[in-house]
Amino acid sequence: DAKTTQPTSMDCAEGRAANLPCNHSTISGNEYVYWYRQIHSQGPQYIIHGLKNNETNEMASLIITEDRKSSTLILPHATLRDTAVYYCIVRVLTGAGSYQLTFGKGTKLSVIP
Amino acid sequence: SAVISQKPSRDICQRGTSLTIQCQVDSQVTMMFWYRQQPGQSLTLIATANQGSEATYESGFVIDKFPISRPNLTFSTLTVSNMSPEDSSIYLCSVVKNRGTRRNTEAFFGQGTRLTVV
């Protein structure tokens, strides 16, 4: 899996949008961008993933740059329960080696009242 | 989705002893994974538990230290053998399943087992 670079930590005011950046400049054409988060004392939880188009689901939006070298996870209205470590991971979608996840250090997001 | 139950959720163990962690999934899955998360660190893959064959270990992890069983498609165990304080970590079980109608896979995680070795 390609390596990713994320800021170590970020703060966000409750109710505001949280924008979490990720750099993945060595991403390959067949690798997707995945986001997981880990709330304290829990296992990681899937948030969203995408290849090259922007994606949105009930949890978040994912904006991927045209050159695919970076992306931004957007939590539109952050709540205190969104306080967690957010991991950006790039991985191939199918085939051998597609199942293991390589976790970086992630971004610790603190949502402040 | 997949519901994963891990037991125990936490334990405090004496050095030199062994602990077996159980992972139960609510549906059949082909691949199960065991991860370790050391204090303040990210997750590191220990091994892939294959049903009907030996587990596949990542670099730095060996079968003698972390024996794994995979007796069927819904269950796996990880044993942490001859424990030392350096083994104090959270151990997580993970499975991969297809997501909806899209031809892709997704990883689901258990709540983890918090192990403290004294």
GROMACS .gro file of C-alpha atoms in nm:
model
  231
    1ASP     CA    1   0.000   0.000   0.000
    2ALA     CA    2   0.115   0.354  -0.070
    3LYS     CA    3   0.214   0.566   0.228
    4THR     CA    4   0.005   0.854   0.350
    5THR     CA    5   0.086   1.170   0.542
    6GLN     CA    6  -0.160   1.329   0.782
    7PRO     CA    7  -0.132   1.605   1.041
    8THR     CA    8  -0.080   1.466   1.389
    9SER     CA    9  -0.370   1.652   1.544
   10MET     CA   10  -0.647   1.900   1.473
   11ASP     CA   11  -0.913   2.085   1.671
   12CYS     CA   12  -1.259   2.169   1.548
   13ALA     CA   13  -1.540   2.363   1.713
   14GLU     CA   14  -1.858   2.170   1.770
   15GLY     CA   15  -2.109   2.228   1.489
   16ARG     CA   16  -1.845   2.342   1.243
   17ALA     CA   17  -1.709   2.147   0.951
   18ALA     CA   18  -1.398   1.940   1.018
   19ASN     CA   19  -1.162   1.916   0.720
   20LEU     CA   20  -0.897   1.647   0.755
   21PRO     CA   21  -0.626   1.645   0.489
   22CYS     CA   22  -0.423   1.351   0.364
   23ASN     CA   23  -0.132   1.338   0.124
   24HIS     CA   24  -0.078   1.024  -0.083
   25SER     CA   25   0.155   1.141  -0.357
   26THR     CA   26   0.272   0.791  -0.453
   27ILE     CA   27  -0.075   0.644  -0.497
   28SER     CA   28  -0.109   0.401  -0.786
   29GLY     CA   29  -0.385   0.401  -1.046
   30ASN     CA   30  -0.555   0.098  -0.895
   31GLU     CA   31  -0.545   0.217  -0.535
   32TYR     CA   32  -0.842   0.361  -0.355
   33VAL     CA   33  -0.843   0.613  -0.072
   34TYR     CA   34  -1.009   0.483   0.244
   35TRP     CA   35  -1.086   0.661   0.567
   36TYR     CA   36  -1.135   0.493   0.902
   37ARG     CA   37  -1.169   0.637   1.247
   38GLN     CA   38  -1.099   0.496   1.590
   39ILE     CA   39  -1.289   0.632   1.883
   40HIS     CA   40  -1.118   0.580   2.216
   41SER     CA   41  -1.134   0.219   2.339
   42GLN     CA   42  -1.304   0.095   2.023
   43GLY     CA   43  -1.193  -0.080   1.705
   44PRO     CA   44  -1.154   0.120   1.384
   45GLN     CA   45  -1.472   0.207   1.198
   46TYR     CA   46  -1.511   0.253   0.823
   47ILE     CA   47  -1.612   0.603   0.711
   48ILE     CA   48  -1.586   0.636   0.336
   49HIS     CA   49  -1.371   0.550   0.035
   50GLY     CA   50  -1.320   0.669  -0.321
   51LEU     CA   51  -1.109   0.632  -0.632
   52LYS     CA   52  -1.110   0.965  -0.814
   53ASN     CA   53  -1.457   1.113  -0.787
   54ASN     CA   54  -1.578   1.294  -0.481
   55GLU     CA   55  -1.792   1.077  -0.256
   56THR     CA   56  -2.054   1.151   0.007
   57ASN     CA   57  -2.239   0.932   0.251
   58GLU     CA   58  -2.430   0.977   0.572
   59MET     CA   59  -2.112   1.022   0.772
   60ALA     CA   60  -1.883   1.235   0.561
   61SER     CA   61  -1.767   1.365   0.226
   62LEU     CA   62  -1.443   1.275   0.054
   63ILE     CA   63  -1.278   1.520  -0.182
   64ILE     CA   64  -0.996   1.379  -0.397
   65THR     CA   65  -0.778   1.612  -0.602
   66GLU     CA   66  -0.768   1.566  -0.977
   67ASP     CA   67  -0.412   1.431  -0.966
   68ARG     CA   68  -0.518   1.198  -0.679
   69LYS     CA   69  -0.214   1.293  -0.477
   70SER     CA   70  -0.418   1.424  -0.186
   71SER     CA   71  -0.764   1.411  -0.039
   72THR     CA   72  -0.974   1.574   0.230
   73LEU     CA   73  -1.227   1.411   0.458
   74ILE     CA   74  -1.505   1.649   0.554
   75LEU     CA   75  -1.730   1.602   0.855
   76PRO     CA   76  -1.994   1.868   0.779
   77HIS     CA   77  -2.116   1.933   1.133
   78ALA     CA   78  -1.875   1.795   1.386
   79THR     CA   79  -2.010   1.674   1.719
   80LEU     CA   80  -1.831   1.575   2.037
   81ARG     CA   81  -1.878   1.211   1.939
   82ASP     CA   82  -1.660   1.270   1.633
   83THR     CA   83  -1.356   1.307   1.856
   84ALA     CA   84  -1.133   1.024   1.739
   85VAL     CA   85  -0.818   0.931   1.550
   86TYR     CA   86  -0.882   0.943   1.174
   87TYR     CA   87  -0.679   0.719   0.947
   88CYS     CA   88  -0.630   0.775   0.576
   89ILE     CA   89  -0.532   0.453   0.398
   90VAL     CA   90  -0.469   0.375   0.033
   91ARG     CA   91  -0.518   0.019  -0.085
   92VAL     CA   92  -0.597  -0.185  -0.390
   93LEU     CA   93  -0.959  -0.289  -0.403
   94THR     CA   94  -0.936  -0.648  -0.516
   95GLY     CA   95  -0.691  -0.926  -0.562
   96ALA     CA   96  -0.398  -1.045  -0.360
   97GLY     CA   97  -0.292  -0.801  -0.092
   98SER     CA   98  -0.615  -0.607  -0.103
   99TYR     CA   99  -0.737  -0.717   0.234
  100GLN     CA  100  -0.466  -0.607   0.471
  101LEU     CA  101  -0.479  -0.252   0.594
  102THR     CA  102  -0.162  -0.055   0.659
  103PHE     CA  103  -0.235   0.205   0.923
  104GLY     CA  104  -0.030   0.522   0.957
  105LYS     CA  105  -0.036   0.738   1.266
  106GLY     CA  106  -0.357   0.916   1.170
  107THR     CA  107  -0.492   1.254   1.280
  108LYS     CA  108  -0.626   1.297   1.629
  109LEU     CA  109  -0.934   1.517   1.589
  110SER     CA  110  -1.060   1.691   1.900
  111VAL     CA  111  -1.405   1.847   1.875
  112ILE     CA  112  -1.431   2.130   2.121
  113PRO     CA  113  -1.760   2.242   2.278
  114SER     CA  114  -2.176  -0.554   0.785
  115ALA     CA  115  -2.027  -0.793   1.039
  116VAL     CA  116  -2.065  -0.820   1.414
  117ILE     CA  117  -1.744  -0.927   1.581
  118SER     CA  118  -1.719  -1.034   1.943
  119GLN     CA  119  -1.386  -1.056   2.117
  120LYS     CA  120  -1.317  -1.218   2.451
  121PRO     CA  121  -1.184  -1.116   2.691
  122SER     CA  122  -1.230  -0.742   2.652
  123ARG     CA  123  -0.940  -0.684   2.888
  124ASP     CA  124  -0.706  -0.880   3.111
  125ILE     CA  125  -0.411  -0.834   3.341
  126CYS     CA  126  -0.164  -1.119   3.321
  127GLN     CA  127   0.158  -1.223   3.490
  128ARG     CA  128   0.475  -1.229   3.283
  129GLY     CA  129   0.564  -1.573   3.155
  130THR     CA  130   0.204  -1.682   3.118
  131SER     CA  131  -0.007  -1.710   2.802
  132LEU     CA  132  -0.343  -1.564   2.709
  133THR     CA  133  -0.579  -1.684   2.438
  134ILE     CA  134  -0.805  -1.426   2.278
  135GLN     CA  135  -1.120  -1.540   2.102
  136CYS     CA  136  -1.286  -1.378   1.802
  137GLN     CA  137  -1.638  -1.476   1.698
  138VAL     CA  138  -1.805  -1.340   1.384
  139ASP     CA  139  -2.179  -1.345   1.319
  140SER     CA  140  -2.136  -1.477   0.965
  141GLN     CA  141  -1.894  -1.685   0.765
  142VAL     CA  142  -1.590  -1.500   0.638
  143THR     CA  143  -1.297  -1.618   0.435
  144MET     CA  144  -1.027  -1.399   0.582
  145MET     CA  145  -0.969  -1.295   0.941
  146PHE     CA  146  -0.689  -1.076   1.062
  147TRP     CA  147  -0.522  -1.005   1.393
  148TYR     CA  148  -0.377  -0.662   1.469
  149ARG     CA  149  -0.180  -0.523   1.760
  150GLN     CA  150  -0.201  -0.166   1.884
  151GLN     CA  151   0.069  -0.075   2.130
  152PRO     CA  152   0.004   0.213   2.372
  153GLY     CA  153  -0.025   0.542   2.186
  154GLN     CA  154   0.052   0.376   1.854
  155SER     CA  155  -0.131   0.283   1.538
  156LEU     CA  156  -0.242  -0.066   1.439
  157THR     CA  157   0.006  -0.322   1.313
  158LEU     CA  158  -0.099  -0.639   1.135
  159ILE     CA  159   0.019  -0.954   1.314
  160ALA     CA  160  -0.113  -1.225   1.086
  161THR     CA  161  -0.385  -1.345   0.854
  162ALA     CA  162  -0.586  -1.639   0.988
  163ASN     CA  163  -0.673  -1.879   0.708
  164GLN     CA  164  -0.936  -2.147   0.751
  165GLY     CA  165  -0.792  -2.488   0.682
  166SER     CA  166  -0.431  -2.380   0.661
  167GLU     CA  167  -0.154  -2.222   0.862
  168ALA     CA  168  -0.176  -1.855   0.948
  169THR     CA  169   0.036  -1.613   0.749
  170TYR     CA  170   0.254  -1.394   0.972
  171GLU     CA  171   0.387  -1.048   0.902
  172SER     CA  172   0.749  -0.954   0.944
  173GLY     CA  173   0.842  -0.939   1.310
  174PHE     CA  174   0.577  -1.182   1.428
  175VAL     CA  175   0.627  -1.557   1.467
  176ILE     CA  176   0.400  -1.852   1.524
  177ASP     CA  177   0.572  -1.961   1.845
  178LYS     CA  178   0.492  -1.628   2.007
  179PHE     CA  179   0.149  -1.572   1.852
  180PRO     CA  180  -0.008  -1.907   1.763
  181ILE     CA  181  -0.337  -1.873   1.581
  182SER     CA  182  -0.622  -2.114   1.529
  183ARG     CA  183  -0.896  -2.092   1.268
  184PRO     CA  184  -1.115  -2.399   1.315
  185ASN     CA  185  -1.406  -2.270   1.106
  186LEU     CA  186  -1.529  -1.972   0.904
  187THR     CA  187  -1.672  -1.782   1.202
  188PHE     CA  188  -1.410  -1.824   1.473
  189SER     CA  189  -1.042  -1.765   1.542
  190THR     CA  190  -0.813  -1.746   1.840
  191LEU     CA  191  -0.486  -1.563   1.898
  192THR     CA  192  -0.259  -1.673   2.180
  193VAL     CA  193   0.004  -1.441   2.323
  194SER     CA  194   0.264  -1.678   2.463
  195ASN     CA  195   0.525  -1.637   2.735
  196MET     CA  196   0.415  -1.281   2.791
  197SER     CA  197   0.637  -0.992   2.893
  198PRO     CA  198   0.542  -0.631   2.974
  199GLU     CA  199   0.630  -0.539   2.614
  200ASP     CA  200   0.328  -0.742   2.502
  201SER     CA  201   0.095  -0.499   2.677
  202SER     CA  202  -0.124  -0.380   2.391
  203ILE     CA  203  -0.469  -0.386   2.245
  204TYR     CA  204  -0.522  -0.687   2.021
  205LEU     CA  205  -0.790  -0.654   1.756
  206CYS     CA  206  -0.961  -0.905   1.535
  207SER     CA  207  -1.074  -0.797   1.189
  208VAL     CA  208  -1.269  -0.952   0.905
  209VAL     CA  209  -1.323  -0.854   0.545
  210LYS     CA  210  -1.662  -0.872   0.379
  211ASN     CA  211  -1.822  -0.743   0.064
  212ARG     CA  212  -1.997  -0.409   0.088
  213GLY     CA  213  -2.341  -0.397  -0.067
  214THR     CA  214  -2.369  -0.432  -0.439
  215ARG     CA  215  -2.038  -0.276  -0.525
  216ARG     CA  216  -1.764  -0.519  -0.604
  217ASN     CA  217  -1.544  -0.427  -0.318
  218THR     CA  218  -1.445  -0.540   0.025
  219GLU     CA  219  -1.455  -0.377   0.362
  220ALA     CA  220  -1.279  -0.440   0.688
  221PHE     CA  221  -1.469  -0.463   1.015
  222PHE     CA  222  -1.307  -0.467   1.356
  223GLY     CA  223  -1.385  -0.607   1.694
  224GLN     CA  224  -1.371  -0.392   2.004
  225GLY     CA  225  -1.030  -0.523   2.092
  226THR     CA  226  -0.872  -0.696   2.390
  227ARG     CA  227  -0.674  -0.469   2.620
  228LEU     CA  228  -0.388  -0.674   2.763
  229THR     CA  229  -0.167  -0.559   3.047
  230VAL     CA  230   0.129  -0.774   3.145
  231VAL     CA  231   0.275  -0.718   3.489
   0.00000   0.00000   0.00000
